[in-house]
Coordinates of C-alpha atoms and ligand atoms in Angstrom, one line a residue:
M1 CA -120.0 -14.6 -24.0
E2 CA -120.4 -17.7 -26.3
N3 CA -120.8 -20.6 -24.3
T4 CA -120.2 -24.1 -26.1
D5 CA -119.1 -27.6 -25.2
I6 CA -119.5 -28.9 -28.6
I7 CA -115.9 -27.8 -30.3
E8 CA -116.5 -27.3 -34.1
D9 CA -113.4 -27.6 -36.6
T10 CA -115.7 -25.2 -39.1
T11 CA -112.6 -25.3 -42.1
I12 CA -113.2 -26.0 -45.2
V13 CA -114.5 -29.3 -46.4
S14 CA -112.2 -30.9 -48.8
I15 CA -111.2 -34.4 -49.6
K16 CA -107.3 -34.5 -50.6
S17 CA -107.4 -37.0 -54.0
L18 CA -105.0 -39.8 -53.3
D19 CA -106.6 -42.1 -55.9
S20 CA -108.7 -42.0 -59.1
V21 CA -112.2 -42.1 -57.1
A22 CA -111.2 -39.8 -55.3
S23 CA -109.8 -37.1 -58.8
E24 CA -114.0 -37.5 -59.5
V25 CA -114.9 -36.4 -56.4
K26 CA -115.0 -32.9 -57.3
M27 CA -115.3 -31.2 -53.5
G28 CA -115.9 -27.4 -53.0
T29 CA -113.4 -25.4 -51.5
S30 CA -115.4 -22.7 -48.9
E31 CA -117.3 -24.1 -45.4
T32 CA -119.1 -20.8 -46.2
T33 CA -121.3 -22.4 -49.3
E34 CA -124.7 -24.5 -47.9
P35 CA -125.0 -27.6 -48.8
E36 CA -127.0 -28.9 -52.1
G37 CA -130.7 -29.4 -51.4
G38 CA -130.5 -28.1 -47.6
I39 CA -129.3 -31.6 -46.8
Q40 CA -125.6 -31.7 -44.5
Y41 CA -124.2 -35.1 -45.6
R42 CA -123.5 -35.8 -41.9
L43 CA -121.7 -39.1 -40.9
R44 CA -122.0 -40.3 -37.5
I45 CA -118.1 -42.2 -36.5
K46 CA -119.2 -44.3 -33.0
N47 CA -116.4 -46.1 -31.1
I48 CA -114.3 -43.6 -30.3
P49 CA -112.5 -42.5 -26.7
R50 CA -114.4 -39.4 -25.0
F51 CA -111.1 -37.6 -25.1
A52 CA -110.6 -37.8 -28.9
S53 CA -110.4 -34.3 -30.0
V54 CA -111.6 -33.1 -33.2
K55 CA -107.5 -32.6 -33.7
M56 CA -107.2 -36.0 -33.2
M57 CA -110.0 -36.9 -35.6
K58 CA -109.2 -34.8 -38.2
D59 CA -105.9 -35.9 -38.1
L60 CA -106.9 -39.8 -38.5
L61 CA -108.8 -38.7 -41.5
A62 CA -106.2 -37.2 -42.9
K63 CA -104.0 -40.0 -42.7
N64 CA -106.7 -42.0 -44.7
G65 CA -106.6 -39.6 -47.1
C66 CA -109.4 -37.5 -45.7
E67 CA -108.3 -34.0 -45.9
Q68 CA -110.5 -30.8 -43.7
V69 CA -113.4 -32.4 -43.4
K70 CA -115.4 -31.0 -41.2
I71 CA -116.0 -32.4 -37.7
Q72 CA -118.1 -31.8 -34.7
K73 CA -117.2 -33.8 -30.9
S74 CA -118.1 -32.8 -27.7
P75 CA -115.6 -33.9 -25.2
K76 CA -118.8 -35.8 -23.4
W77 CA -119.2 -38.0 -26.6
D78 CA -117.4 -41.2 -27.3
Y79 CA -118.7 -40.5 -31.6
C80 CA -118.5 -37.5 -33.6
F81 CA -120.2 -36.2 -36.8
A82 CA -118.0 -35.5 -40.0
T83 CA -120.2 -33.3 -42.4
L84 CA -119.6 -33.1 -46.1
K85 CA -121.1 -31.2 -48.8
T86 CA -122.0 -34.1 -51.4
E87 CA -123.1 -37.6 -51.1
E88 CA -120.0 -38.2 -53.1
Q89 CA -117.7 -37.2 -50.5
Q90 CA -119.9 -38.5 -48.0
L91 CA -119.3 -42.3 -49.3
Y92 CA -115.7 -41.7 -50.4
V93 CA -115.1 -40.7 -46.7
M94 CA -117.0 -43.8 -45.8
D95 CA -114.8 -46.1 -48.0
K96 CA -111.9 -44.8 -46.9
L97 CA -113.0 -45.1 -42.9
K98 CA -113.5 -49.0 -43.6
G99 CA -111.8 -51.0 -40.8
V100 CA -109.9 -48.2 -39.4
K101 CA -108.9 -48.0 -35.9
L102 CA -108.5 -45.8 -33.3
K103 CA -107.1 -46.9 -29.9
N104 CA -107.3 -50.6 -30.8
K105 CA -111.1 -50.1 -31.7
E106 CA -112.6 -50.3 -35.1
L107 CA -114.5 -47.1 -36.0
L108 CA -118.4 -47.8 -36.9
V109 CA -118.9 -45.5 -39.5
R110 CA -122.9 -44.6 -40.6
I111 CA -124.8 -42.1 -42.8
D112 CA -126.5 -39.8 -40.6
N113 CA -128.2 -36.8 -42.9
V114 CA -130.1 -34.0 -41.4
T115 CA -132.3 -31.4 -43.9
E116 CA -133.6 -28.2 -42.9
K117 CA -136.6 -29.4 -42.0
D118 CA -134.6 -31.9 -39.3
R119 CA -132.3 -28.9 -38.2
Q120 CA -135.7 -26.9 -37.6
A121 CA -137.3 -29.4 -35.5
L122 CA -134.6 -30.5 -33.2
F123 CA -134.0 -26.8 -32.6
D124 CA -137.9 -26.3 -31.9
K125 CA -138.0 -29.5 -29.6
R126 CA -134.9 -28.4 -27.8
N127 CA -136.6 -24.9 -27.2
N128 CA -139.9 -26.5 -26.1
E129 CA -137.7 -28.4 -23.5
K130 CA -135.9 -25.4 -22.1
Q131 CA -138.9 -23.7 -22.2
Q132 CA -140.7 -26.6 -20.1
N133 CA -137.5 -26.9 -17.7
I134 CA -137.8 -23.5 -17.1
E135 CA -141.5 -23.7 -16.2
Q136 CA -141.4 -26.9 -14.4
S137 CA -138.5 -25.2 -11.9
G138 CA -141.1 -23.4 -10.5
I139 CA -138.7 -20.4 -10.4
Q140 CA -140.3 -17.3 -11.9
K141 CA -137.4 -15.3 -13.4
S142 CA -138.0 -12.5 -15.7
P143 CA -136.0 -13.1 -19.0
E144 CA -133.7 -10.2 -17.6
E145 CA -133.0 -12.2 -14.8
M146 CA -132.4 -15.1 -16.3
L147 CA -129.7 -13.0 -19.0
A148 CA -127.8 -11.7 -15.9
D149 CA -127.8 -15.0 -14.0
Q150 CA -126.6 -16.5 -17.5
V151 CA -123.8 -13.6 -18.5
T152 CA -123.1 -12.6 -14.8
P153 CA -123.8 -15.6 -12.8
L154 CA -122.5 -14.3 -9.7
H155 CA -124.2 -11.5 -9.3
I156 CA -126.1 -11.8 -6.4
Y157 CA -123.6 -11.9 -4.3
E158 CA -122.0 -8.9 -2.8
Y159 CA -118.2 -8.9 -4.1
Q160 CA -116.6 -10.0 -0.9
A161 CA -118.8 -13.2 -1.2
Q162 CA -117.8 -13.4 -4.6
L163 CA -114.0 -13.4 -4.1
E164 CA -114.4 -16.1 -1.2
L165 CA -116.3 -18.8 -3.4
K166 CA -113.8 -18.0 -6.6
Q167 CA -110.8 -18.5 -3.8
S168 CA -112.6 -21.5 -2.6
G169 CA -112.8 -22.8 -6.0
I170 CA -108.9 -22.2 -6.4
I171 CA -108.3 -24.1 -3.2
K172 CA -110.8 -27.0 -4.4
S173 CA -108.3 -27.2 -7.7
L174 CA -105.3 -27.1 -5.4
E175 CA -106.4 -29.8 -3.6
T176 CA -107.1 -32.4 -6.4
F177 CA -103.4 -31.5 -7.8
R178 CA -102.2 -32.4 -4.7
D179 CA -103.8 -35.0 -3.9
K180 CA -102.4 -36.7 -7.6
M181 CA -99.1 -35.3 -6.7
K182 CA -98.9 -37.2 -3.3
E183 CA -100.4 -40.6 -5.2
L184 CA -97.4 -40.1 -7.9
Y185 CA -95.0 -39.4 -5.7
K186 CA -96.4 -42.1 -3.3
N187 CA -92.7 -44.1 -3.2
Q188 CA -90.6 -40.9 -3.6
Y189 CA -90.9 -39.2 -0.4
H190 CA -87.3 -38.2 -0.7
H191 CA -87.9 -36.6 -3.9
S192 CA -91.0 -34.5 -2.4
S193 CA -90.7 -33.1 1.0
W194 CA -92.2 -30.1 -0.5
L195 CA -95.9 -31.7 -0.6
L196 CA -95.4 -32.8 3.3
K197 CA -94.8 -29.0 4.2
E198 CA -98.4 -27.4 5.4
F199 CA -99.0 -24.2 4.6
D200 CA -102.2 -22.2 4.3
F201 CA -105.4 -24.2 3.3
K202 CA -102.7 -27.5 3.6
L203 CA -102.1 -26.8 0.4
P204 CA -98.3 -27.4 -1.0
L205 CA -97.7 -24.0 -1.4
D206 CA -98.4 -20.6 -0.1
L207 CA -101.7 -19.1 -1.3
N208 CA -102.0 -15.6 -1.3
P209 CA -105.5 -13.5 -0.3
M210 CA -107.0 -12.7 -4.1
I211 CA -106.3 -9.6 -5.5
H212 CA -109.4 -7.6 -6.4
S213 CA -110.3 -5.8 -9.5
P214 CA -110.0 -2.1 -9.1
V215 CA -113.4 -2.0 -11.0
L216 CA -116.4 -3.6 -10.5
K217 CA -118.7 -2.3 -13.1
G218 CA -118.5 -1.8 -17.2
Y219 CA -115.2 -3.9 -16.7
R220 CA -115.3 -5.4 -20.2
N221 CA -113.4 -3.8 -22.8
K222 CA -114.6 -6.2 -25.5
C223 CA -118.4 -6.9 -25.7
E224 CA -119.8 -9.5 -28.6
F225 CA -123.4 -8.3 -29.1
T226 CA -125.6 -10.6 -31.4
A227 CA -128.5 -8.9 -33.9
G228 CA -131.6 -11.0 -33.1
L229 CA -134.9 -10.7 -32.1
N230 CA -136.1 -10.0 -28.9
L231 CA -139.1 -11.7 -27.0
K232 CA -142.1 -9.3 -29.0
G233 CA -140.0 -10.2 -32.3
E234 CA -138.2 -6.7 -32.1
K235 CA -134.6 -6.6 -34.1
T236 CA -132.4 -6.4 -31.0
V237 CA -128.6 -5.8 -30.6
G238 CA -127.3 -7.6 -27.4
F239 CA -126.9 -10.9 -25.8
L240 CA -128.3 -14.0 -26.8
L241 CA -130.6 -15.5 -23.8
G242 CA -129.6 -19.1 -23.4
A243 CA -127.6 -21.1 -26.0
Y244 CA -128.5 -21.8 -29.5
K245 CA -127.7 -25.8 -29.2
D246 CA -130.5 -25.1 -26.6
G247 CA -132.8 -24.5 -29.1
L248 CA -132.4 -20.8 -27.6
N249 CA -133.0 -17.7 -30.2
T250 CA -133.6 -14.7 -28.4
V251 CA -131.8 -11.6 -27.8
L252 CA -132.2 -9.3 -24.9
E253 CA -130.6 -5.5 -24.9
P254 CA -127.3 -5.1 -22.6
D255 CA -128.9 -2.5 -20.5
N256 CA -128.9 -4.2 -16.9
S257 CA -125.8 -6.0 -18.0
I258 CA -123.5 -5.0 -15.0
H259 CA -120.1 -6.0 -16.7
V260 CA -120.9 -4.0 -19.9
S261 CA -119.5 -0.2 -20.1
D262 CA -121.9 2.6 -20.7
V263 CA -120.3 3.4 -24.4
A264 CA -120.7 -0.2 -25.3
K265 CA -124.6 -0.3 -24.1
K266 CA -125.1 3.4 -25.8
I267 CA -123.5 2.0 -28.9
A268 CA -125.3 -1.4 -29.0
K269 CA -128.7 0.7 -28.2
A270 CA -127.7 3.2 -31.4
I271 CA -126.6 0.1 -33.7
Q272 CA -130.1 -1.2 -32.8
S273 CA -132.4 1.9 -33.5
Y274 CA -130.2 1.8 -37.0
I275 CA -130.7 -2.2 -37.7
R276 CA -134.5 -1.6 -36.8
Q277 CA -135.0 0.8 -39.7
S278 CA -132.9 -1.0 -41.9
L279 CA -134.6 -2.8 -44.9
Y280 CA -132.6 -5.8 -43.8
D281 CA -133.2 -8.4 -41.4
V282 CA -131.3 -9.9 -38.5
Y283 CA -129.8 -13.1 -39.2
D284 CA -131.3 -15.9 -37.6
R285 CA -130.0 -18.8 -36.7
R286 CA -132.5 -21.2 -37.2
T287 CA -133.5 -20.6 -40.2
K288 CA -130.0 -18.9 -41.6
Q289 CA -131.5 -16.0 -43.2
G290 CA -131.3 -12.2 -42.6
N291 CA -128.0 -10.6 -42.3
W292 CA -127.1 -8.7 -39.2
R293 CA -125.2 -11.2 -37.5
Q294 CA -122.8 -9.8 -34.9
I295 CA -121.4 -6.2 -33.5
T296 CA -118.1 -6.4 -31.5
V297 CA -117.3 -3.5 -29.3
R298 CA -113.6 -2.6 -28.1
S299 CA -113.9 0.4 -25.7
Q300 CA -110.4 1.1 -24.2
Q301 CA -109.7 2.3 -20.9
C302 CA -108.0 5.1 -22.7
G303 CA -110.5 5.7 -24.9
D304 CA -109.9 4.5 -27.9
V305 CA -112.9 2.7 -29.6
M306 CA -113.4 0.2 -32.3
I307 CA -116.8 -1.1 -33.4
I308 CA -116.5 -4.4 -35.8
I309 CA -120.1 -5.0 -37.8
Q310 CA -120.5 -8.3 -38.8
I311 CA -123.3 -8.7 -42.1
H312 CA -124.0 -11.5 -44.1
P313 CA -124.1 -10.8 -47.2
Q314 CA -127.1 -12.9 -48.5
G315 CA -129.6 -11.5 -50.9
L316 CA -127.6 -8.2 -51.2
S317 CA -125.8 -7.2 -54.6
K318 CA -122.7 -5.4 -54.3
E319 CA -124.2 -2.1 -54.3
Q320 CA -126.9 -2.7 -51.9
I321 CA -123.3 -3.6 -49.8
D322 CA -121.8 -0.5 -50.8
L323 CA -124.9 1.9 -50.0
E324 CA -125.2 0.1 -46.7
K325 CA -121.7 0.8 -45.7
A326 CA -121.4 4.2 -46.6
T327 CA -125.1 5.0 -44.5
L328 CA -123.3 3.0 -41.5
L329 CA -120.4 4.9 -41.4
E330 CA -122.0 8.5 -41.6
F331 CA -124.5 7.4 -38.4
L332 CA -121.6 6.3 -36.2
K333 CA -119.5 8.9 -37.0
T334 CA -122.7 11.4 -36.5
F335 CA -123.6 9.3 -33.2
A336 CA -119.7 9.1 -32.2
K337 CA -119.3 12.8 -32.3
K338 CA -122.6 13.4 -30.5
E339 CA -122.1 11.1 -27.6
N340 CA -118.2 12.2 -27.5
F341 CA -116.6 9.2 -27.6
N342 CA -113.4 8.6 -29.3
L343 CA -114.2 6.1 -32.8
I344 CA -110.8 4.9 -33.8
S345 CA -111.6 1.9 -36.1
L346 CA -114.7 1.1 -37.9
I347 CA -115.0 -2.3 -39.7
V348 CA -116.8 -4.5 -41.3
Q349 CA -116.7 -8.0 -41.7
M350 CA -118.8 -9.8 -44.7
Y351 CA -119.2 -13.3 -43.4
D352 CA -121.7 -16.0 -45.4
G353 CA -120.5 -18.8 -42.9
V354 CA -123.5 -20.6 -40.3
S355 CA -120.9 -20.5 -37.4
N356 CA -121.3 -17.9 -34.6
G357 CA -118.5 -15.2 -34.1
M358 CA -115.3 -14.3 -35.3
S359 CA -114.7 -15.3 -38.4
E360 CA -111.2 -16.0 -40.5
D361 CA -112.9 -13.7 -43.4
P362 CA -110.9 -10.3 -44.2
F363 CA -111.9 -7.4 -42.1
E364 CA -112.8 -3.9 -44.1
C365 CA -111.6 -0.9 -42.2
L366 CA -114.4 1.9 -42.9
F367 CA -113.2 4.7 -40.8
G368 CA -109.9 5.3 -39.1
T369 CA -107.6 2.4 -38.5
P370 CA -107.5 -1.0 -38.5
F371 CA -106.4 -1.1 -34.8
I372 CA -106.8 0.6 -31.8
H373 CA -104.4 1.5 -28.6
E374 CA -104.9 0.5 -24.9
E375 CA -102.5 1.7 -22.1
M376 CA -101.2 0.3 -19.2
M377 CA -97.9 -0.4 -16.9
N378 CA -96.6 2.8 -18.4
C379 CA -96.5 1.3 -21.7
R380 CA -99.1 2.1 -24.9
F381 CA -100.0 -1.3 -27.2
R382 CA -101.6 -1.8 -30.7
I383 CA -104.8 -4.2 -30.6
S384 CA -106.4 -6.0 -33.9
P385 CA -109.3 -7.1 -34.0
R386 CA -108.6 -10.4 -33.7
A387 CA -105.3 -9.8 -31.1
F388 CA -106.0 -11.4 -27.5
F389 CA -105.9 -8.5 -25.1
Q390 CA -107.1 -8.7 -21.4
T391 CA -110.9 -7.7 -21.0
N392 CA -110.5 -6.0 -17.8
T393 CA -107.8 -3.3 -18.4
A394 CA -107.3 -2.3 -14.9
A395 CA -107.2 -5.6 -13.0
A396 CA -104.7 -7.1 -15.8
E397 CA -102.6 -4.2 -14.7
L398 CA -102.4 -5.9 -11.2
L399 CA -101.6 -9.5 -12.7
Y400 CA -98.7 -8.3 -14.7
Q401 CA -97.2 -6.3 -11.6
K402 CA -98.0 -9.4 -9.4
C403 CA -95.7 -11.5 -12.2
G404 CA -93.2 -8.5 -12.8
N405 CA -92.8 -8.9 -8.4
I406 CA -92.5 -12.3 -8.5
I407 CA -90.0 -12.2 -11.1
K408 CA -88.2 -9.3 -9.6
E409 CA -88.3 -11.4 -6.1
I410 CA -86.7 -14.5 -7.5
Y411 CA -84.1 -12.7 -9.0
E412 CA -82.9 -10.0 -6.4
S413 CA -82.9 -12.7 -3.8
K414 CA -80.6 -14.9 -5.3
D415 CA -77.2 -13.9 -6.5
F416 CA -77.8 -14.9 -9.8
S417 CA -75.0 -13.8 -12.3
E418 CA -76.7 -12.8 -15.2
S419 CA -80.5 -11.7 -16.0
P420 CA -82.5 -14.1 -17.8
T421 CA -84.2 -13.8 -21.2
L422 CA -88.2 -13.7 -20.6
I423 CA -90.0 -16.4 -22.5
D424 CA -93.2 -15.4 -23.2
M425 CA -95.5 -18.0 -24.2
C426 CA -98.5 -17.4 -25.6
C427 CA -97.9 -13.6 -25.8
G428 CA -100.6 -12.1 -27.4
T429 CA -99.5 -8.5 -28.0
G430 CA -96.6 -8.8 -26.5
T431 CA -98.4 -7.1 -23.0
I432 CA -96.5 -9.1 -20.5
G433 CA -93.4 -9.1 -21.8
I434 CA -92.7 -5.9 -23.1
A435 CA -94.5 -4.5 -20.0
L436 CA -92.0 -6.4 -18.0
S437 CA -89.2 -5.4 -19.6
K438 CA -90.2 -1.7 -19.5
N439 CA -90.8 -2.0 -15.8
L440 CA -88.1 -4.3 -14.3
G441 CA -85.0 -2.6 -16.1
T442 CA -82.0 -4.5 -16.2
I443 CA -83.7 -7.5 -14.3
I444 CA -84.8 -8.7 -17.8
K445 CA -82.0 -9.2 -20.5
G446 CA -84.6 -9.7 -23.3
V447 CA -87.6 -10.9 -24.0
I448 CA -88.7 -13.7 -26.7
G449 CA -92.8 -14.4 -27.4
I450 CA -94.7 -16.6 -29.3
E451 CA -98.2 -16.5 -29.9
L452 CA -100.6 -18.1 -32.6
C453 CA -102.7 -15.5 -33.7
E454 CA -100.7 -13.8 -36.8
E455 CA -101.7 -10.4 -36.1
A456 CA -101.2 -10.6 -32.7
I457 CA -97.9 -11.2 -33.4
E458 CA -97.4 -8.4 -35.7
D459 CA -99.3 -6.0 -33.0
A460 CA -96.3 -7.3 -30.7
K461 CA -93.7 -6.3 -32.7
I462 CA -95.1 -2.9 -33.1
N463 CA -95.2 -2.5 -29.2
A464 CA -92.5 -3.7 -28.7
S465 CA -91.1 -0.4 -30.7
L466 CA -93.8 1.8 -29.7
N467 CA -91.9 1.0 -25.9
G468 CA -88.8 1.2 -26.9
I469 CA -88.2 -2.6 -26.0
D470 CA -85.4 -3.3 -28.4
N471 CA -83.8 -7.0 -27.5
V472 CA -87.4 -8.9 -28.8
E473 CA -88.2 -11.6 -30.8
Y474 CA -91.3 -12.8 -32.0
I475 CA -92.6 -16.2 -32.8
L476 CA -95.3 -16.7 -34.9
G477 CA -97.2 -20.4 -34.5
P478 CA -98.2 -22.3 -32.0
V479 CA -96.0 -22.8 -28.7
E480 CA -95.9 -26.5 -28.9
K481 CA -94.5 -26.7 -32.7
N482 CA -92.0 -23.8 -31.6
L483 CA -90.2 -25.4 -28.8
F484 CA -87.0 -24.7 -30.2
A485 CA -87.4 -21.3 -28.6
L486 CA -86.7 -23.1 -25.2
S487 CA -84.1 -25.8 -26.3
K488 CA -81.8 -23.6 -27.9
F489 CA -81.1 -22.4 -24.4
N490 CA -80.2 -26.1 -23.2
N491 CA -76.6 -24.6 -24.9
E492 CA -74.2 -23.7 -22.2
T493 CA -73.7 -20.1 -23.3
S494 CA -76.9 -19.2 -23.8
G495 CA -77.8 -17.7 -20.1
T496 CA -80.3 -18.2 -18.2
A497 CA -84.1 -17.8 -18.8
V498 CA -87.8 -17.0 -17.2
A499 CA -90.9 -18.1 -19.0
I500 CA -94.5 -16.9 -18.2
V501 CA -97.2 -19.4 -19.4
D502 CA -100.4 -17.6 -20.5
P503 CA -102.6 -20.2 -22.4
P504 CA -105.8 -20.3 -23.3
R505 CA -108.5 -21.8 -21.1
A506 CA -107.7 -25.7 -22.0
G507 CA -104.0 -25.0 -20.6
V508 CA -101.0 -25.7 -22.6
H509 CA -99.8 -28.9 -25.0
K510 CA -98.4 -31.8 -22.8
N511 CA -95.2 -31.4 -25.3
V512 CA -94.7 -27.6 -24.0
I513 CA -94.4 -28.8 -20.6
K514 CA -91.9 -32.0 -21.5
A515 CA -90.1 -29.2 -23.0
L516 CA -89.9 -26.7 -20.0
R517 CA -88.6 -29.1 -17.7
K518 CA -86.2 -30.4 -20.3
C519 CA -84.8 -26.4 -20.4
R520 CA -81.9 -26.0 -18.4
A521 CA -81.7 -22.7 -18.8
I522 CA -84.9 -22.2 -16.6
E523 CA -85.2 -22.6 -12.8
H524 CA -88.5 -20.7 -12.5
F525 CA -91.6 -20.3 -14.2
I526 CA -94.9 -18.5 -13.7
Y527 CA -98.0 -20.5 -15.2
I528 CA -101.4 -17.6 -15.4
S529 CA -104.0 -20.1 -15.8
C530 CA -108.0 -18.6 -16.7
D531 CA -109.8 -21.9 -15.6
H532 CA -107.5 -23.5 -13.4
N533 CA -109.5 -26.5 -13.0
A534 CA -108.8 -27.1 -16.6
A535 CA -105.1 -27.0 -15.6
I536 CA -104.9 -29.2 -13.2
Q537 CA -103.4 -31.7 -15.8
N538 CA -100.6 -29.1 -16.9
F539 CA -99.9 -28.7 -13.0
I540 CA -99.2 -32.1 -12.5
D541 CA -97.3 -32.8 -15.6
I542 CA -95.2 -30.2 -14.5
C543 CA -94.2 -31.5 -10.9
R544 CA -94.9 -35.3 -11.6
P545 CA -91.7 -37.5 -10.9
T546 CA -89.2 -37.9 -13.7
N547 CA -90.1 -40.5 -16.2
N548 CA -89.2 -41.5 -19.6
N549 CA -92.4 -39.2 -21.0
F550 CA -91.6 -36.4 -18.7
P551 CA -88.2 -36.0 -18.3
G552 CA -86.0 -33.2 -16.8
I553 CA -86.1 -32.4 -13.5
P554 CA -89.6 -31.7 -12.1
F555 CA -91.1 -28.3 -10.7
K556 CA -92.7 -27.8 -7.8
P557 CA -95.3 -25.1 -6.4
V558 CA -93.8 -22.2 -4.2
K559 CA -96.8 -19.4 -4.5
A560 CA -100.1 -18.8 -6.0
V561 CA -102.4 -15.9 -5.8
G562 CA -106.0 -15.5 -8.1
V563 CA -106.5 -12.1 -9.5
D564 CA -110.0 -10.9 -10.3
L565 CA -110.6 -10.1 -13.5
F566 CA -114.3 -10.7 -13.9
P567 CA -116.5 -9.5 -11.2
H568 CA -120.0 -11.2 -11.1
A569 CA -118.3 -13.6 -13.4
K570 CA -117.4 -17.1 -12.1
H571 CA -113.8 -16.9 -13.7
V572 CA -110.6 -16.0 -12.1
E573 CA -106.8 -16.0 -13.2
L574 CA -104.7 -17.8 -11.3
I575 CA -101.2 -17.2 -11.3
I576 CA -98.9 -20.0 -9.9
E577 CA -95.1 -19.2 -9.4
F578 CA -93.2 -23.1 -9.8
C579 CA -89.6 -23.4 -9.1
R580 CA -86.9 -26.3 -10.1
N581 CA -87.6 -29.1 -7.3
R582 CA -83.8 -30.2 -6.7
E583 CA -84.1 -32.3 -3.8
N584 CA -83.1 -35.4 -4.1
S585 CA -81.4 -36.3 -0.6
E586 CA -83.7 -38.5 1.8
I587 CA -85.9 -35.9 3.9
Q588 CA -85.3 -36.4 7.8
L589 CA -87.4 -37.8 10.2
S590 CA -87.7 -34.2 11.7
D591 CA -88.9 -32.5 8.4
V592 CA -92.0 -34.6 8.7
P593 CA -95.1 -33.1 10.4
R594 CA -96.5 -34.6 13.1
M595 CA -99.5 -36.1 10.9
Y596 CA -97.0 -38.1 9.2
A597 CA -94.5 -39.2 11.4
S598 CA -96.7 -41.6 12.9
Q599 CA -96.3 -43.9 10.2
D600 CA -93.5 -45.6 9.8
I601 CA -91.2 -44.1 7.4
E602 CA -88.3 -46.1 7.8
S603 CA -90.1 -49.4 7.0
K604 CA -89.0 -48.9 3.5
G605 CA -91.9 -46.6 2.3
S606 CA -93.7 -48.4 0.5
N607 CA -96.5 -48.2 2.6
F608 CA -95.8 -44.5 3.4
T609 CA -98.2 -42.4 1.7
I610 CA -97.6 -38.7 1.9
Ligands
LIG1 C1 -105.0 -16.1 -22.4 S1 -104.3 -15.3 -23.8 C2 -103.0 -14.1 -23.1 C3 -102.6 -13.2 -24.2 C4 -101.3 -12.6 -23.7 N1 -100.7 -13.0 -22.3 C5 -102.4 -11.2 -22.8 O1 -102.2 -11.5 -21.3 O2 -103.2 -10.4 -23.2 C6 -104.0 -16.7 -24.8 C7 -103.1 -16.2 -25.8 O3 -102.9 -17.6 -26.0 C8 -102.6 -17.6 -27.9 N2 -102.8 -18.9 -28.4 C9 -103.7 -19.9 -28.1 N3 -103.1 -21.5 -28.7 C10 -101.8 -20.9 -28.8 C11 -100.9 -21.9 -29.1 N4 -101.2 -23.2 -28.7 N5 -99.9 -21.5 -29.1 C12 -99.6 -20.0 -29.3 N6 -100.7 -19.3 -28.5 C13 -101.8 -19.9 -28.4 C14 -104.2 -16.7 -27.9 O4 -104.2 -16.3 -29.6 C15 -103.9 -15.8 -26.9 O5 -103.3 -14.5 -27.5

């Protein structure tokens, strides 16, 4: 639900001391403690490329003896902020960055401290600006309509029109991809006849009609609600209207949110009434006061419900916290019984940091098990609180089935001497590998899953045995750092492999694409993207001509299909099947469609633009 452009690294603020100066600098180790005196010791680091990521800046600082500094950077900025806990640390970092260059440009570092008063004034200014913009736009919308536009921006369209909009978004991304490929293959038409083929929409692949979501209302199995104040100043559990960065801090109930399930709405309302009677305030992100922060409800298709309540412990004694937990537990157990839902897991997280969302702080399970289950594709999956699970189970089932059908078609249509190993990259709780292994039988020889989230990997291991899949291996860590899982297939005897890459919105690191290209055992793979626009660069790198940076035989796209997991919202999942592009003989003139044939292919191709 959150929408933040600013990528913020919220890890602890501490500096590794490399010399005697540093050893005098005593660093705190917890990000969660507020800076002394309400001052944020901030450095503005200028002269950096816009594309520099938080990680790149962190690595640069670490290389210069400053480790784990909190960095804020938006992809649009040619600067970033580094926040330190004390003035000493600030001066230390400033000193260390003197004369340091990034991409041949010397960094410009200046102190840009923020006091609590400044921060609140900025918040108020943005809030006023936002209100003025709304007034000036002349569009009179109720707060409920504004919230609906924000969380389900396509809600005003009929479902068919929503699908058409999403399909045209996919076409646009694929056209951008196609145009870029044409540029890259400009003088190498003999390697890219696939770009000349005209499929539907003049795209160089078959784009199938969108697969609809079988459920249009209340489909989300996970909702993150904020505890805050509504427009009347009453404690409310629901969605934040607008974004905090715009100075907005109002929370509205999810009653009219079409994608929220009935059970999640009921739970939000019940916890709201509980909080309204509580002596403790909701957490105010402007003043950083208050206790009730966030309520996450996971309500699975199979009936399992998990509730996670996040509380800021400030001002509360241990006795008060214990009493609150016990009262909450009784309240929610009774409520679940009365409303007849299956409360499987009630979890509390105490979190005193300033960032929003789920933190790394521990969870305490007050009731039931620290996980729930979901059922799909004839399988049962355990899901831990931090593990990713597709938010629309019924539509995710269609997504996985489609991937299964693609693999089935590939391996049944050709005479493959042996079944491939399925490499499930970014496997979450192991859903795709396990579901396909179980449903495709001997077509899949075994599964290797790679995933960043430790809890998800633990779930995946349990899920494999829950579903009787034994030929599995799970690797914990970022895919880009575990590429041995692919390179080990370069051995002649290691057999064949098929990969499914299902990364988060930004796509995968380019080293993953390079490794896929270099992996001799992979002839086909499937890329599932939940942000086709952001994935274009990955698609380009998958198919670009071979060079020193991108070795290996390039792939070409074969077919694509959108699967709508998010009715009323803008996102859509896009599946693209890629296969190795083994053409290396010059294409025949007769292969060139008429629109290109008029150009002089024989004239060395240098002017020939595909
Ligand atoms: C879109 S989800 C897909 C999960 C799974 N395939 C499914 O369908 O449930 C992306 C997953 O990638 C994981 N992830 C994010 N960055 C990663 C990385 N660099 N390496 C490995 N996994 C990553 C996330 O934790 C998340 O579980």
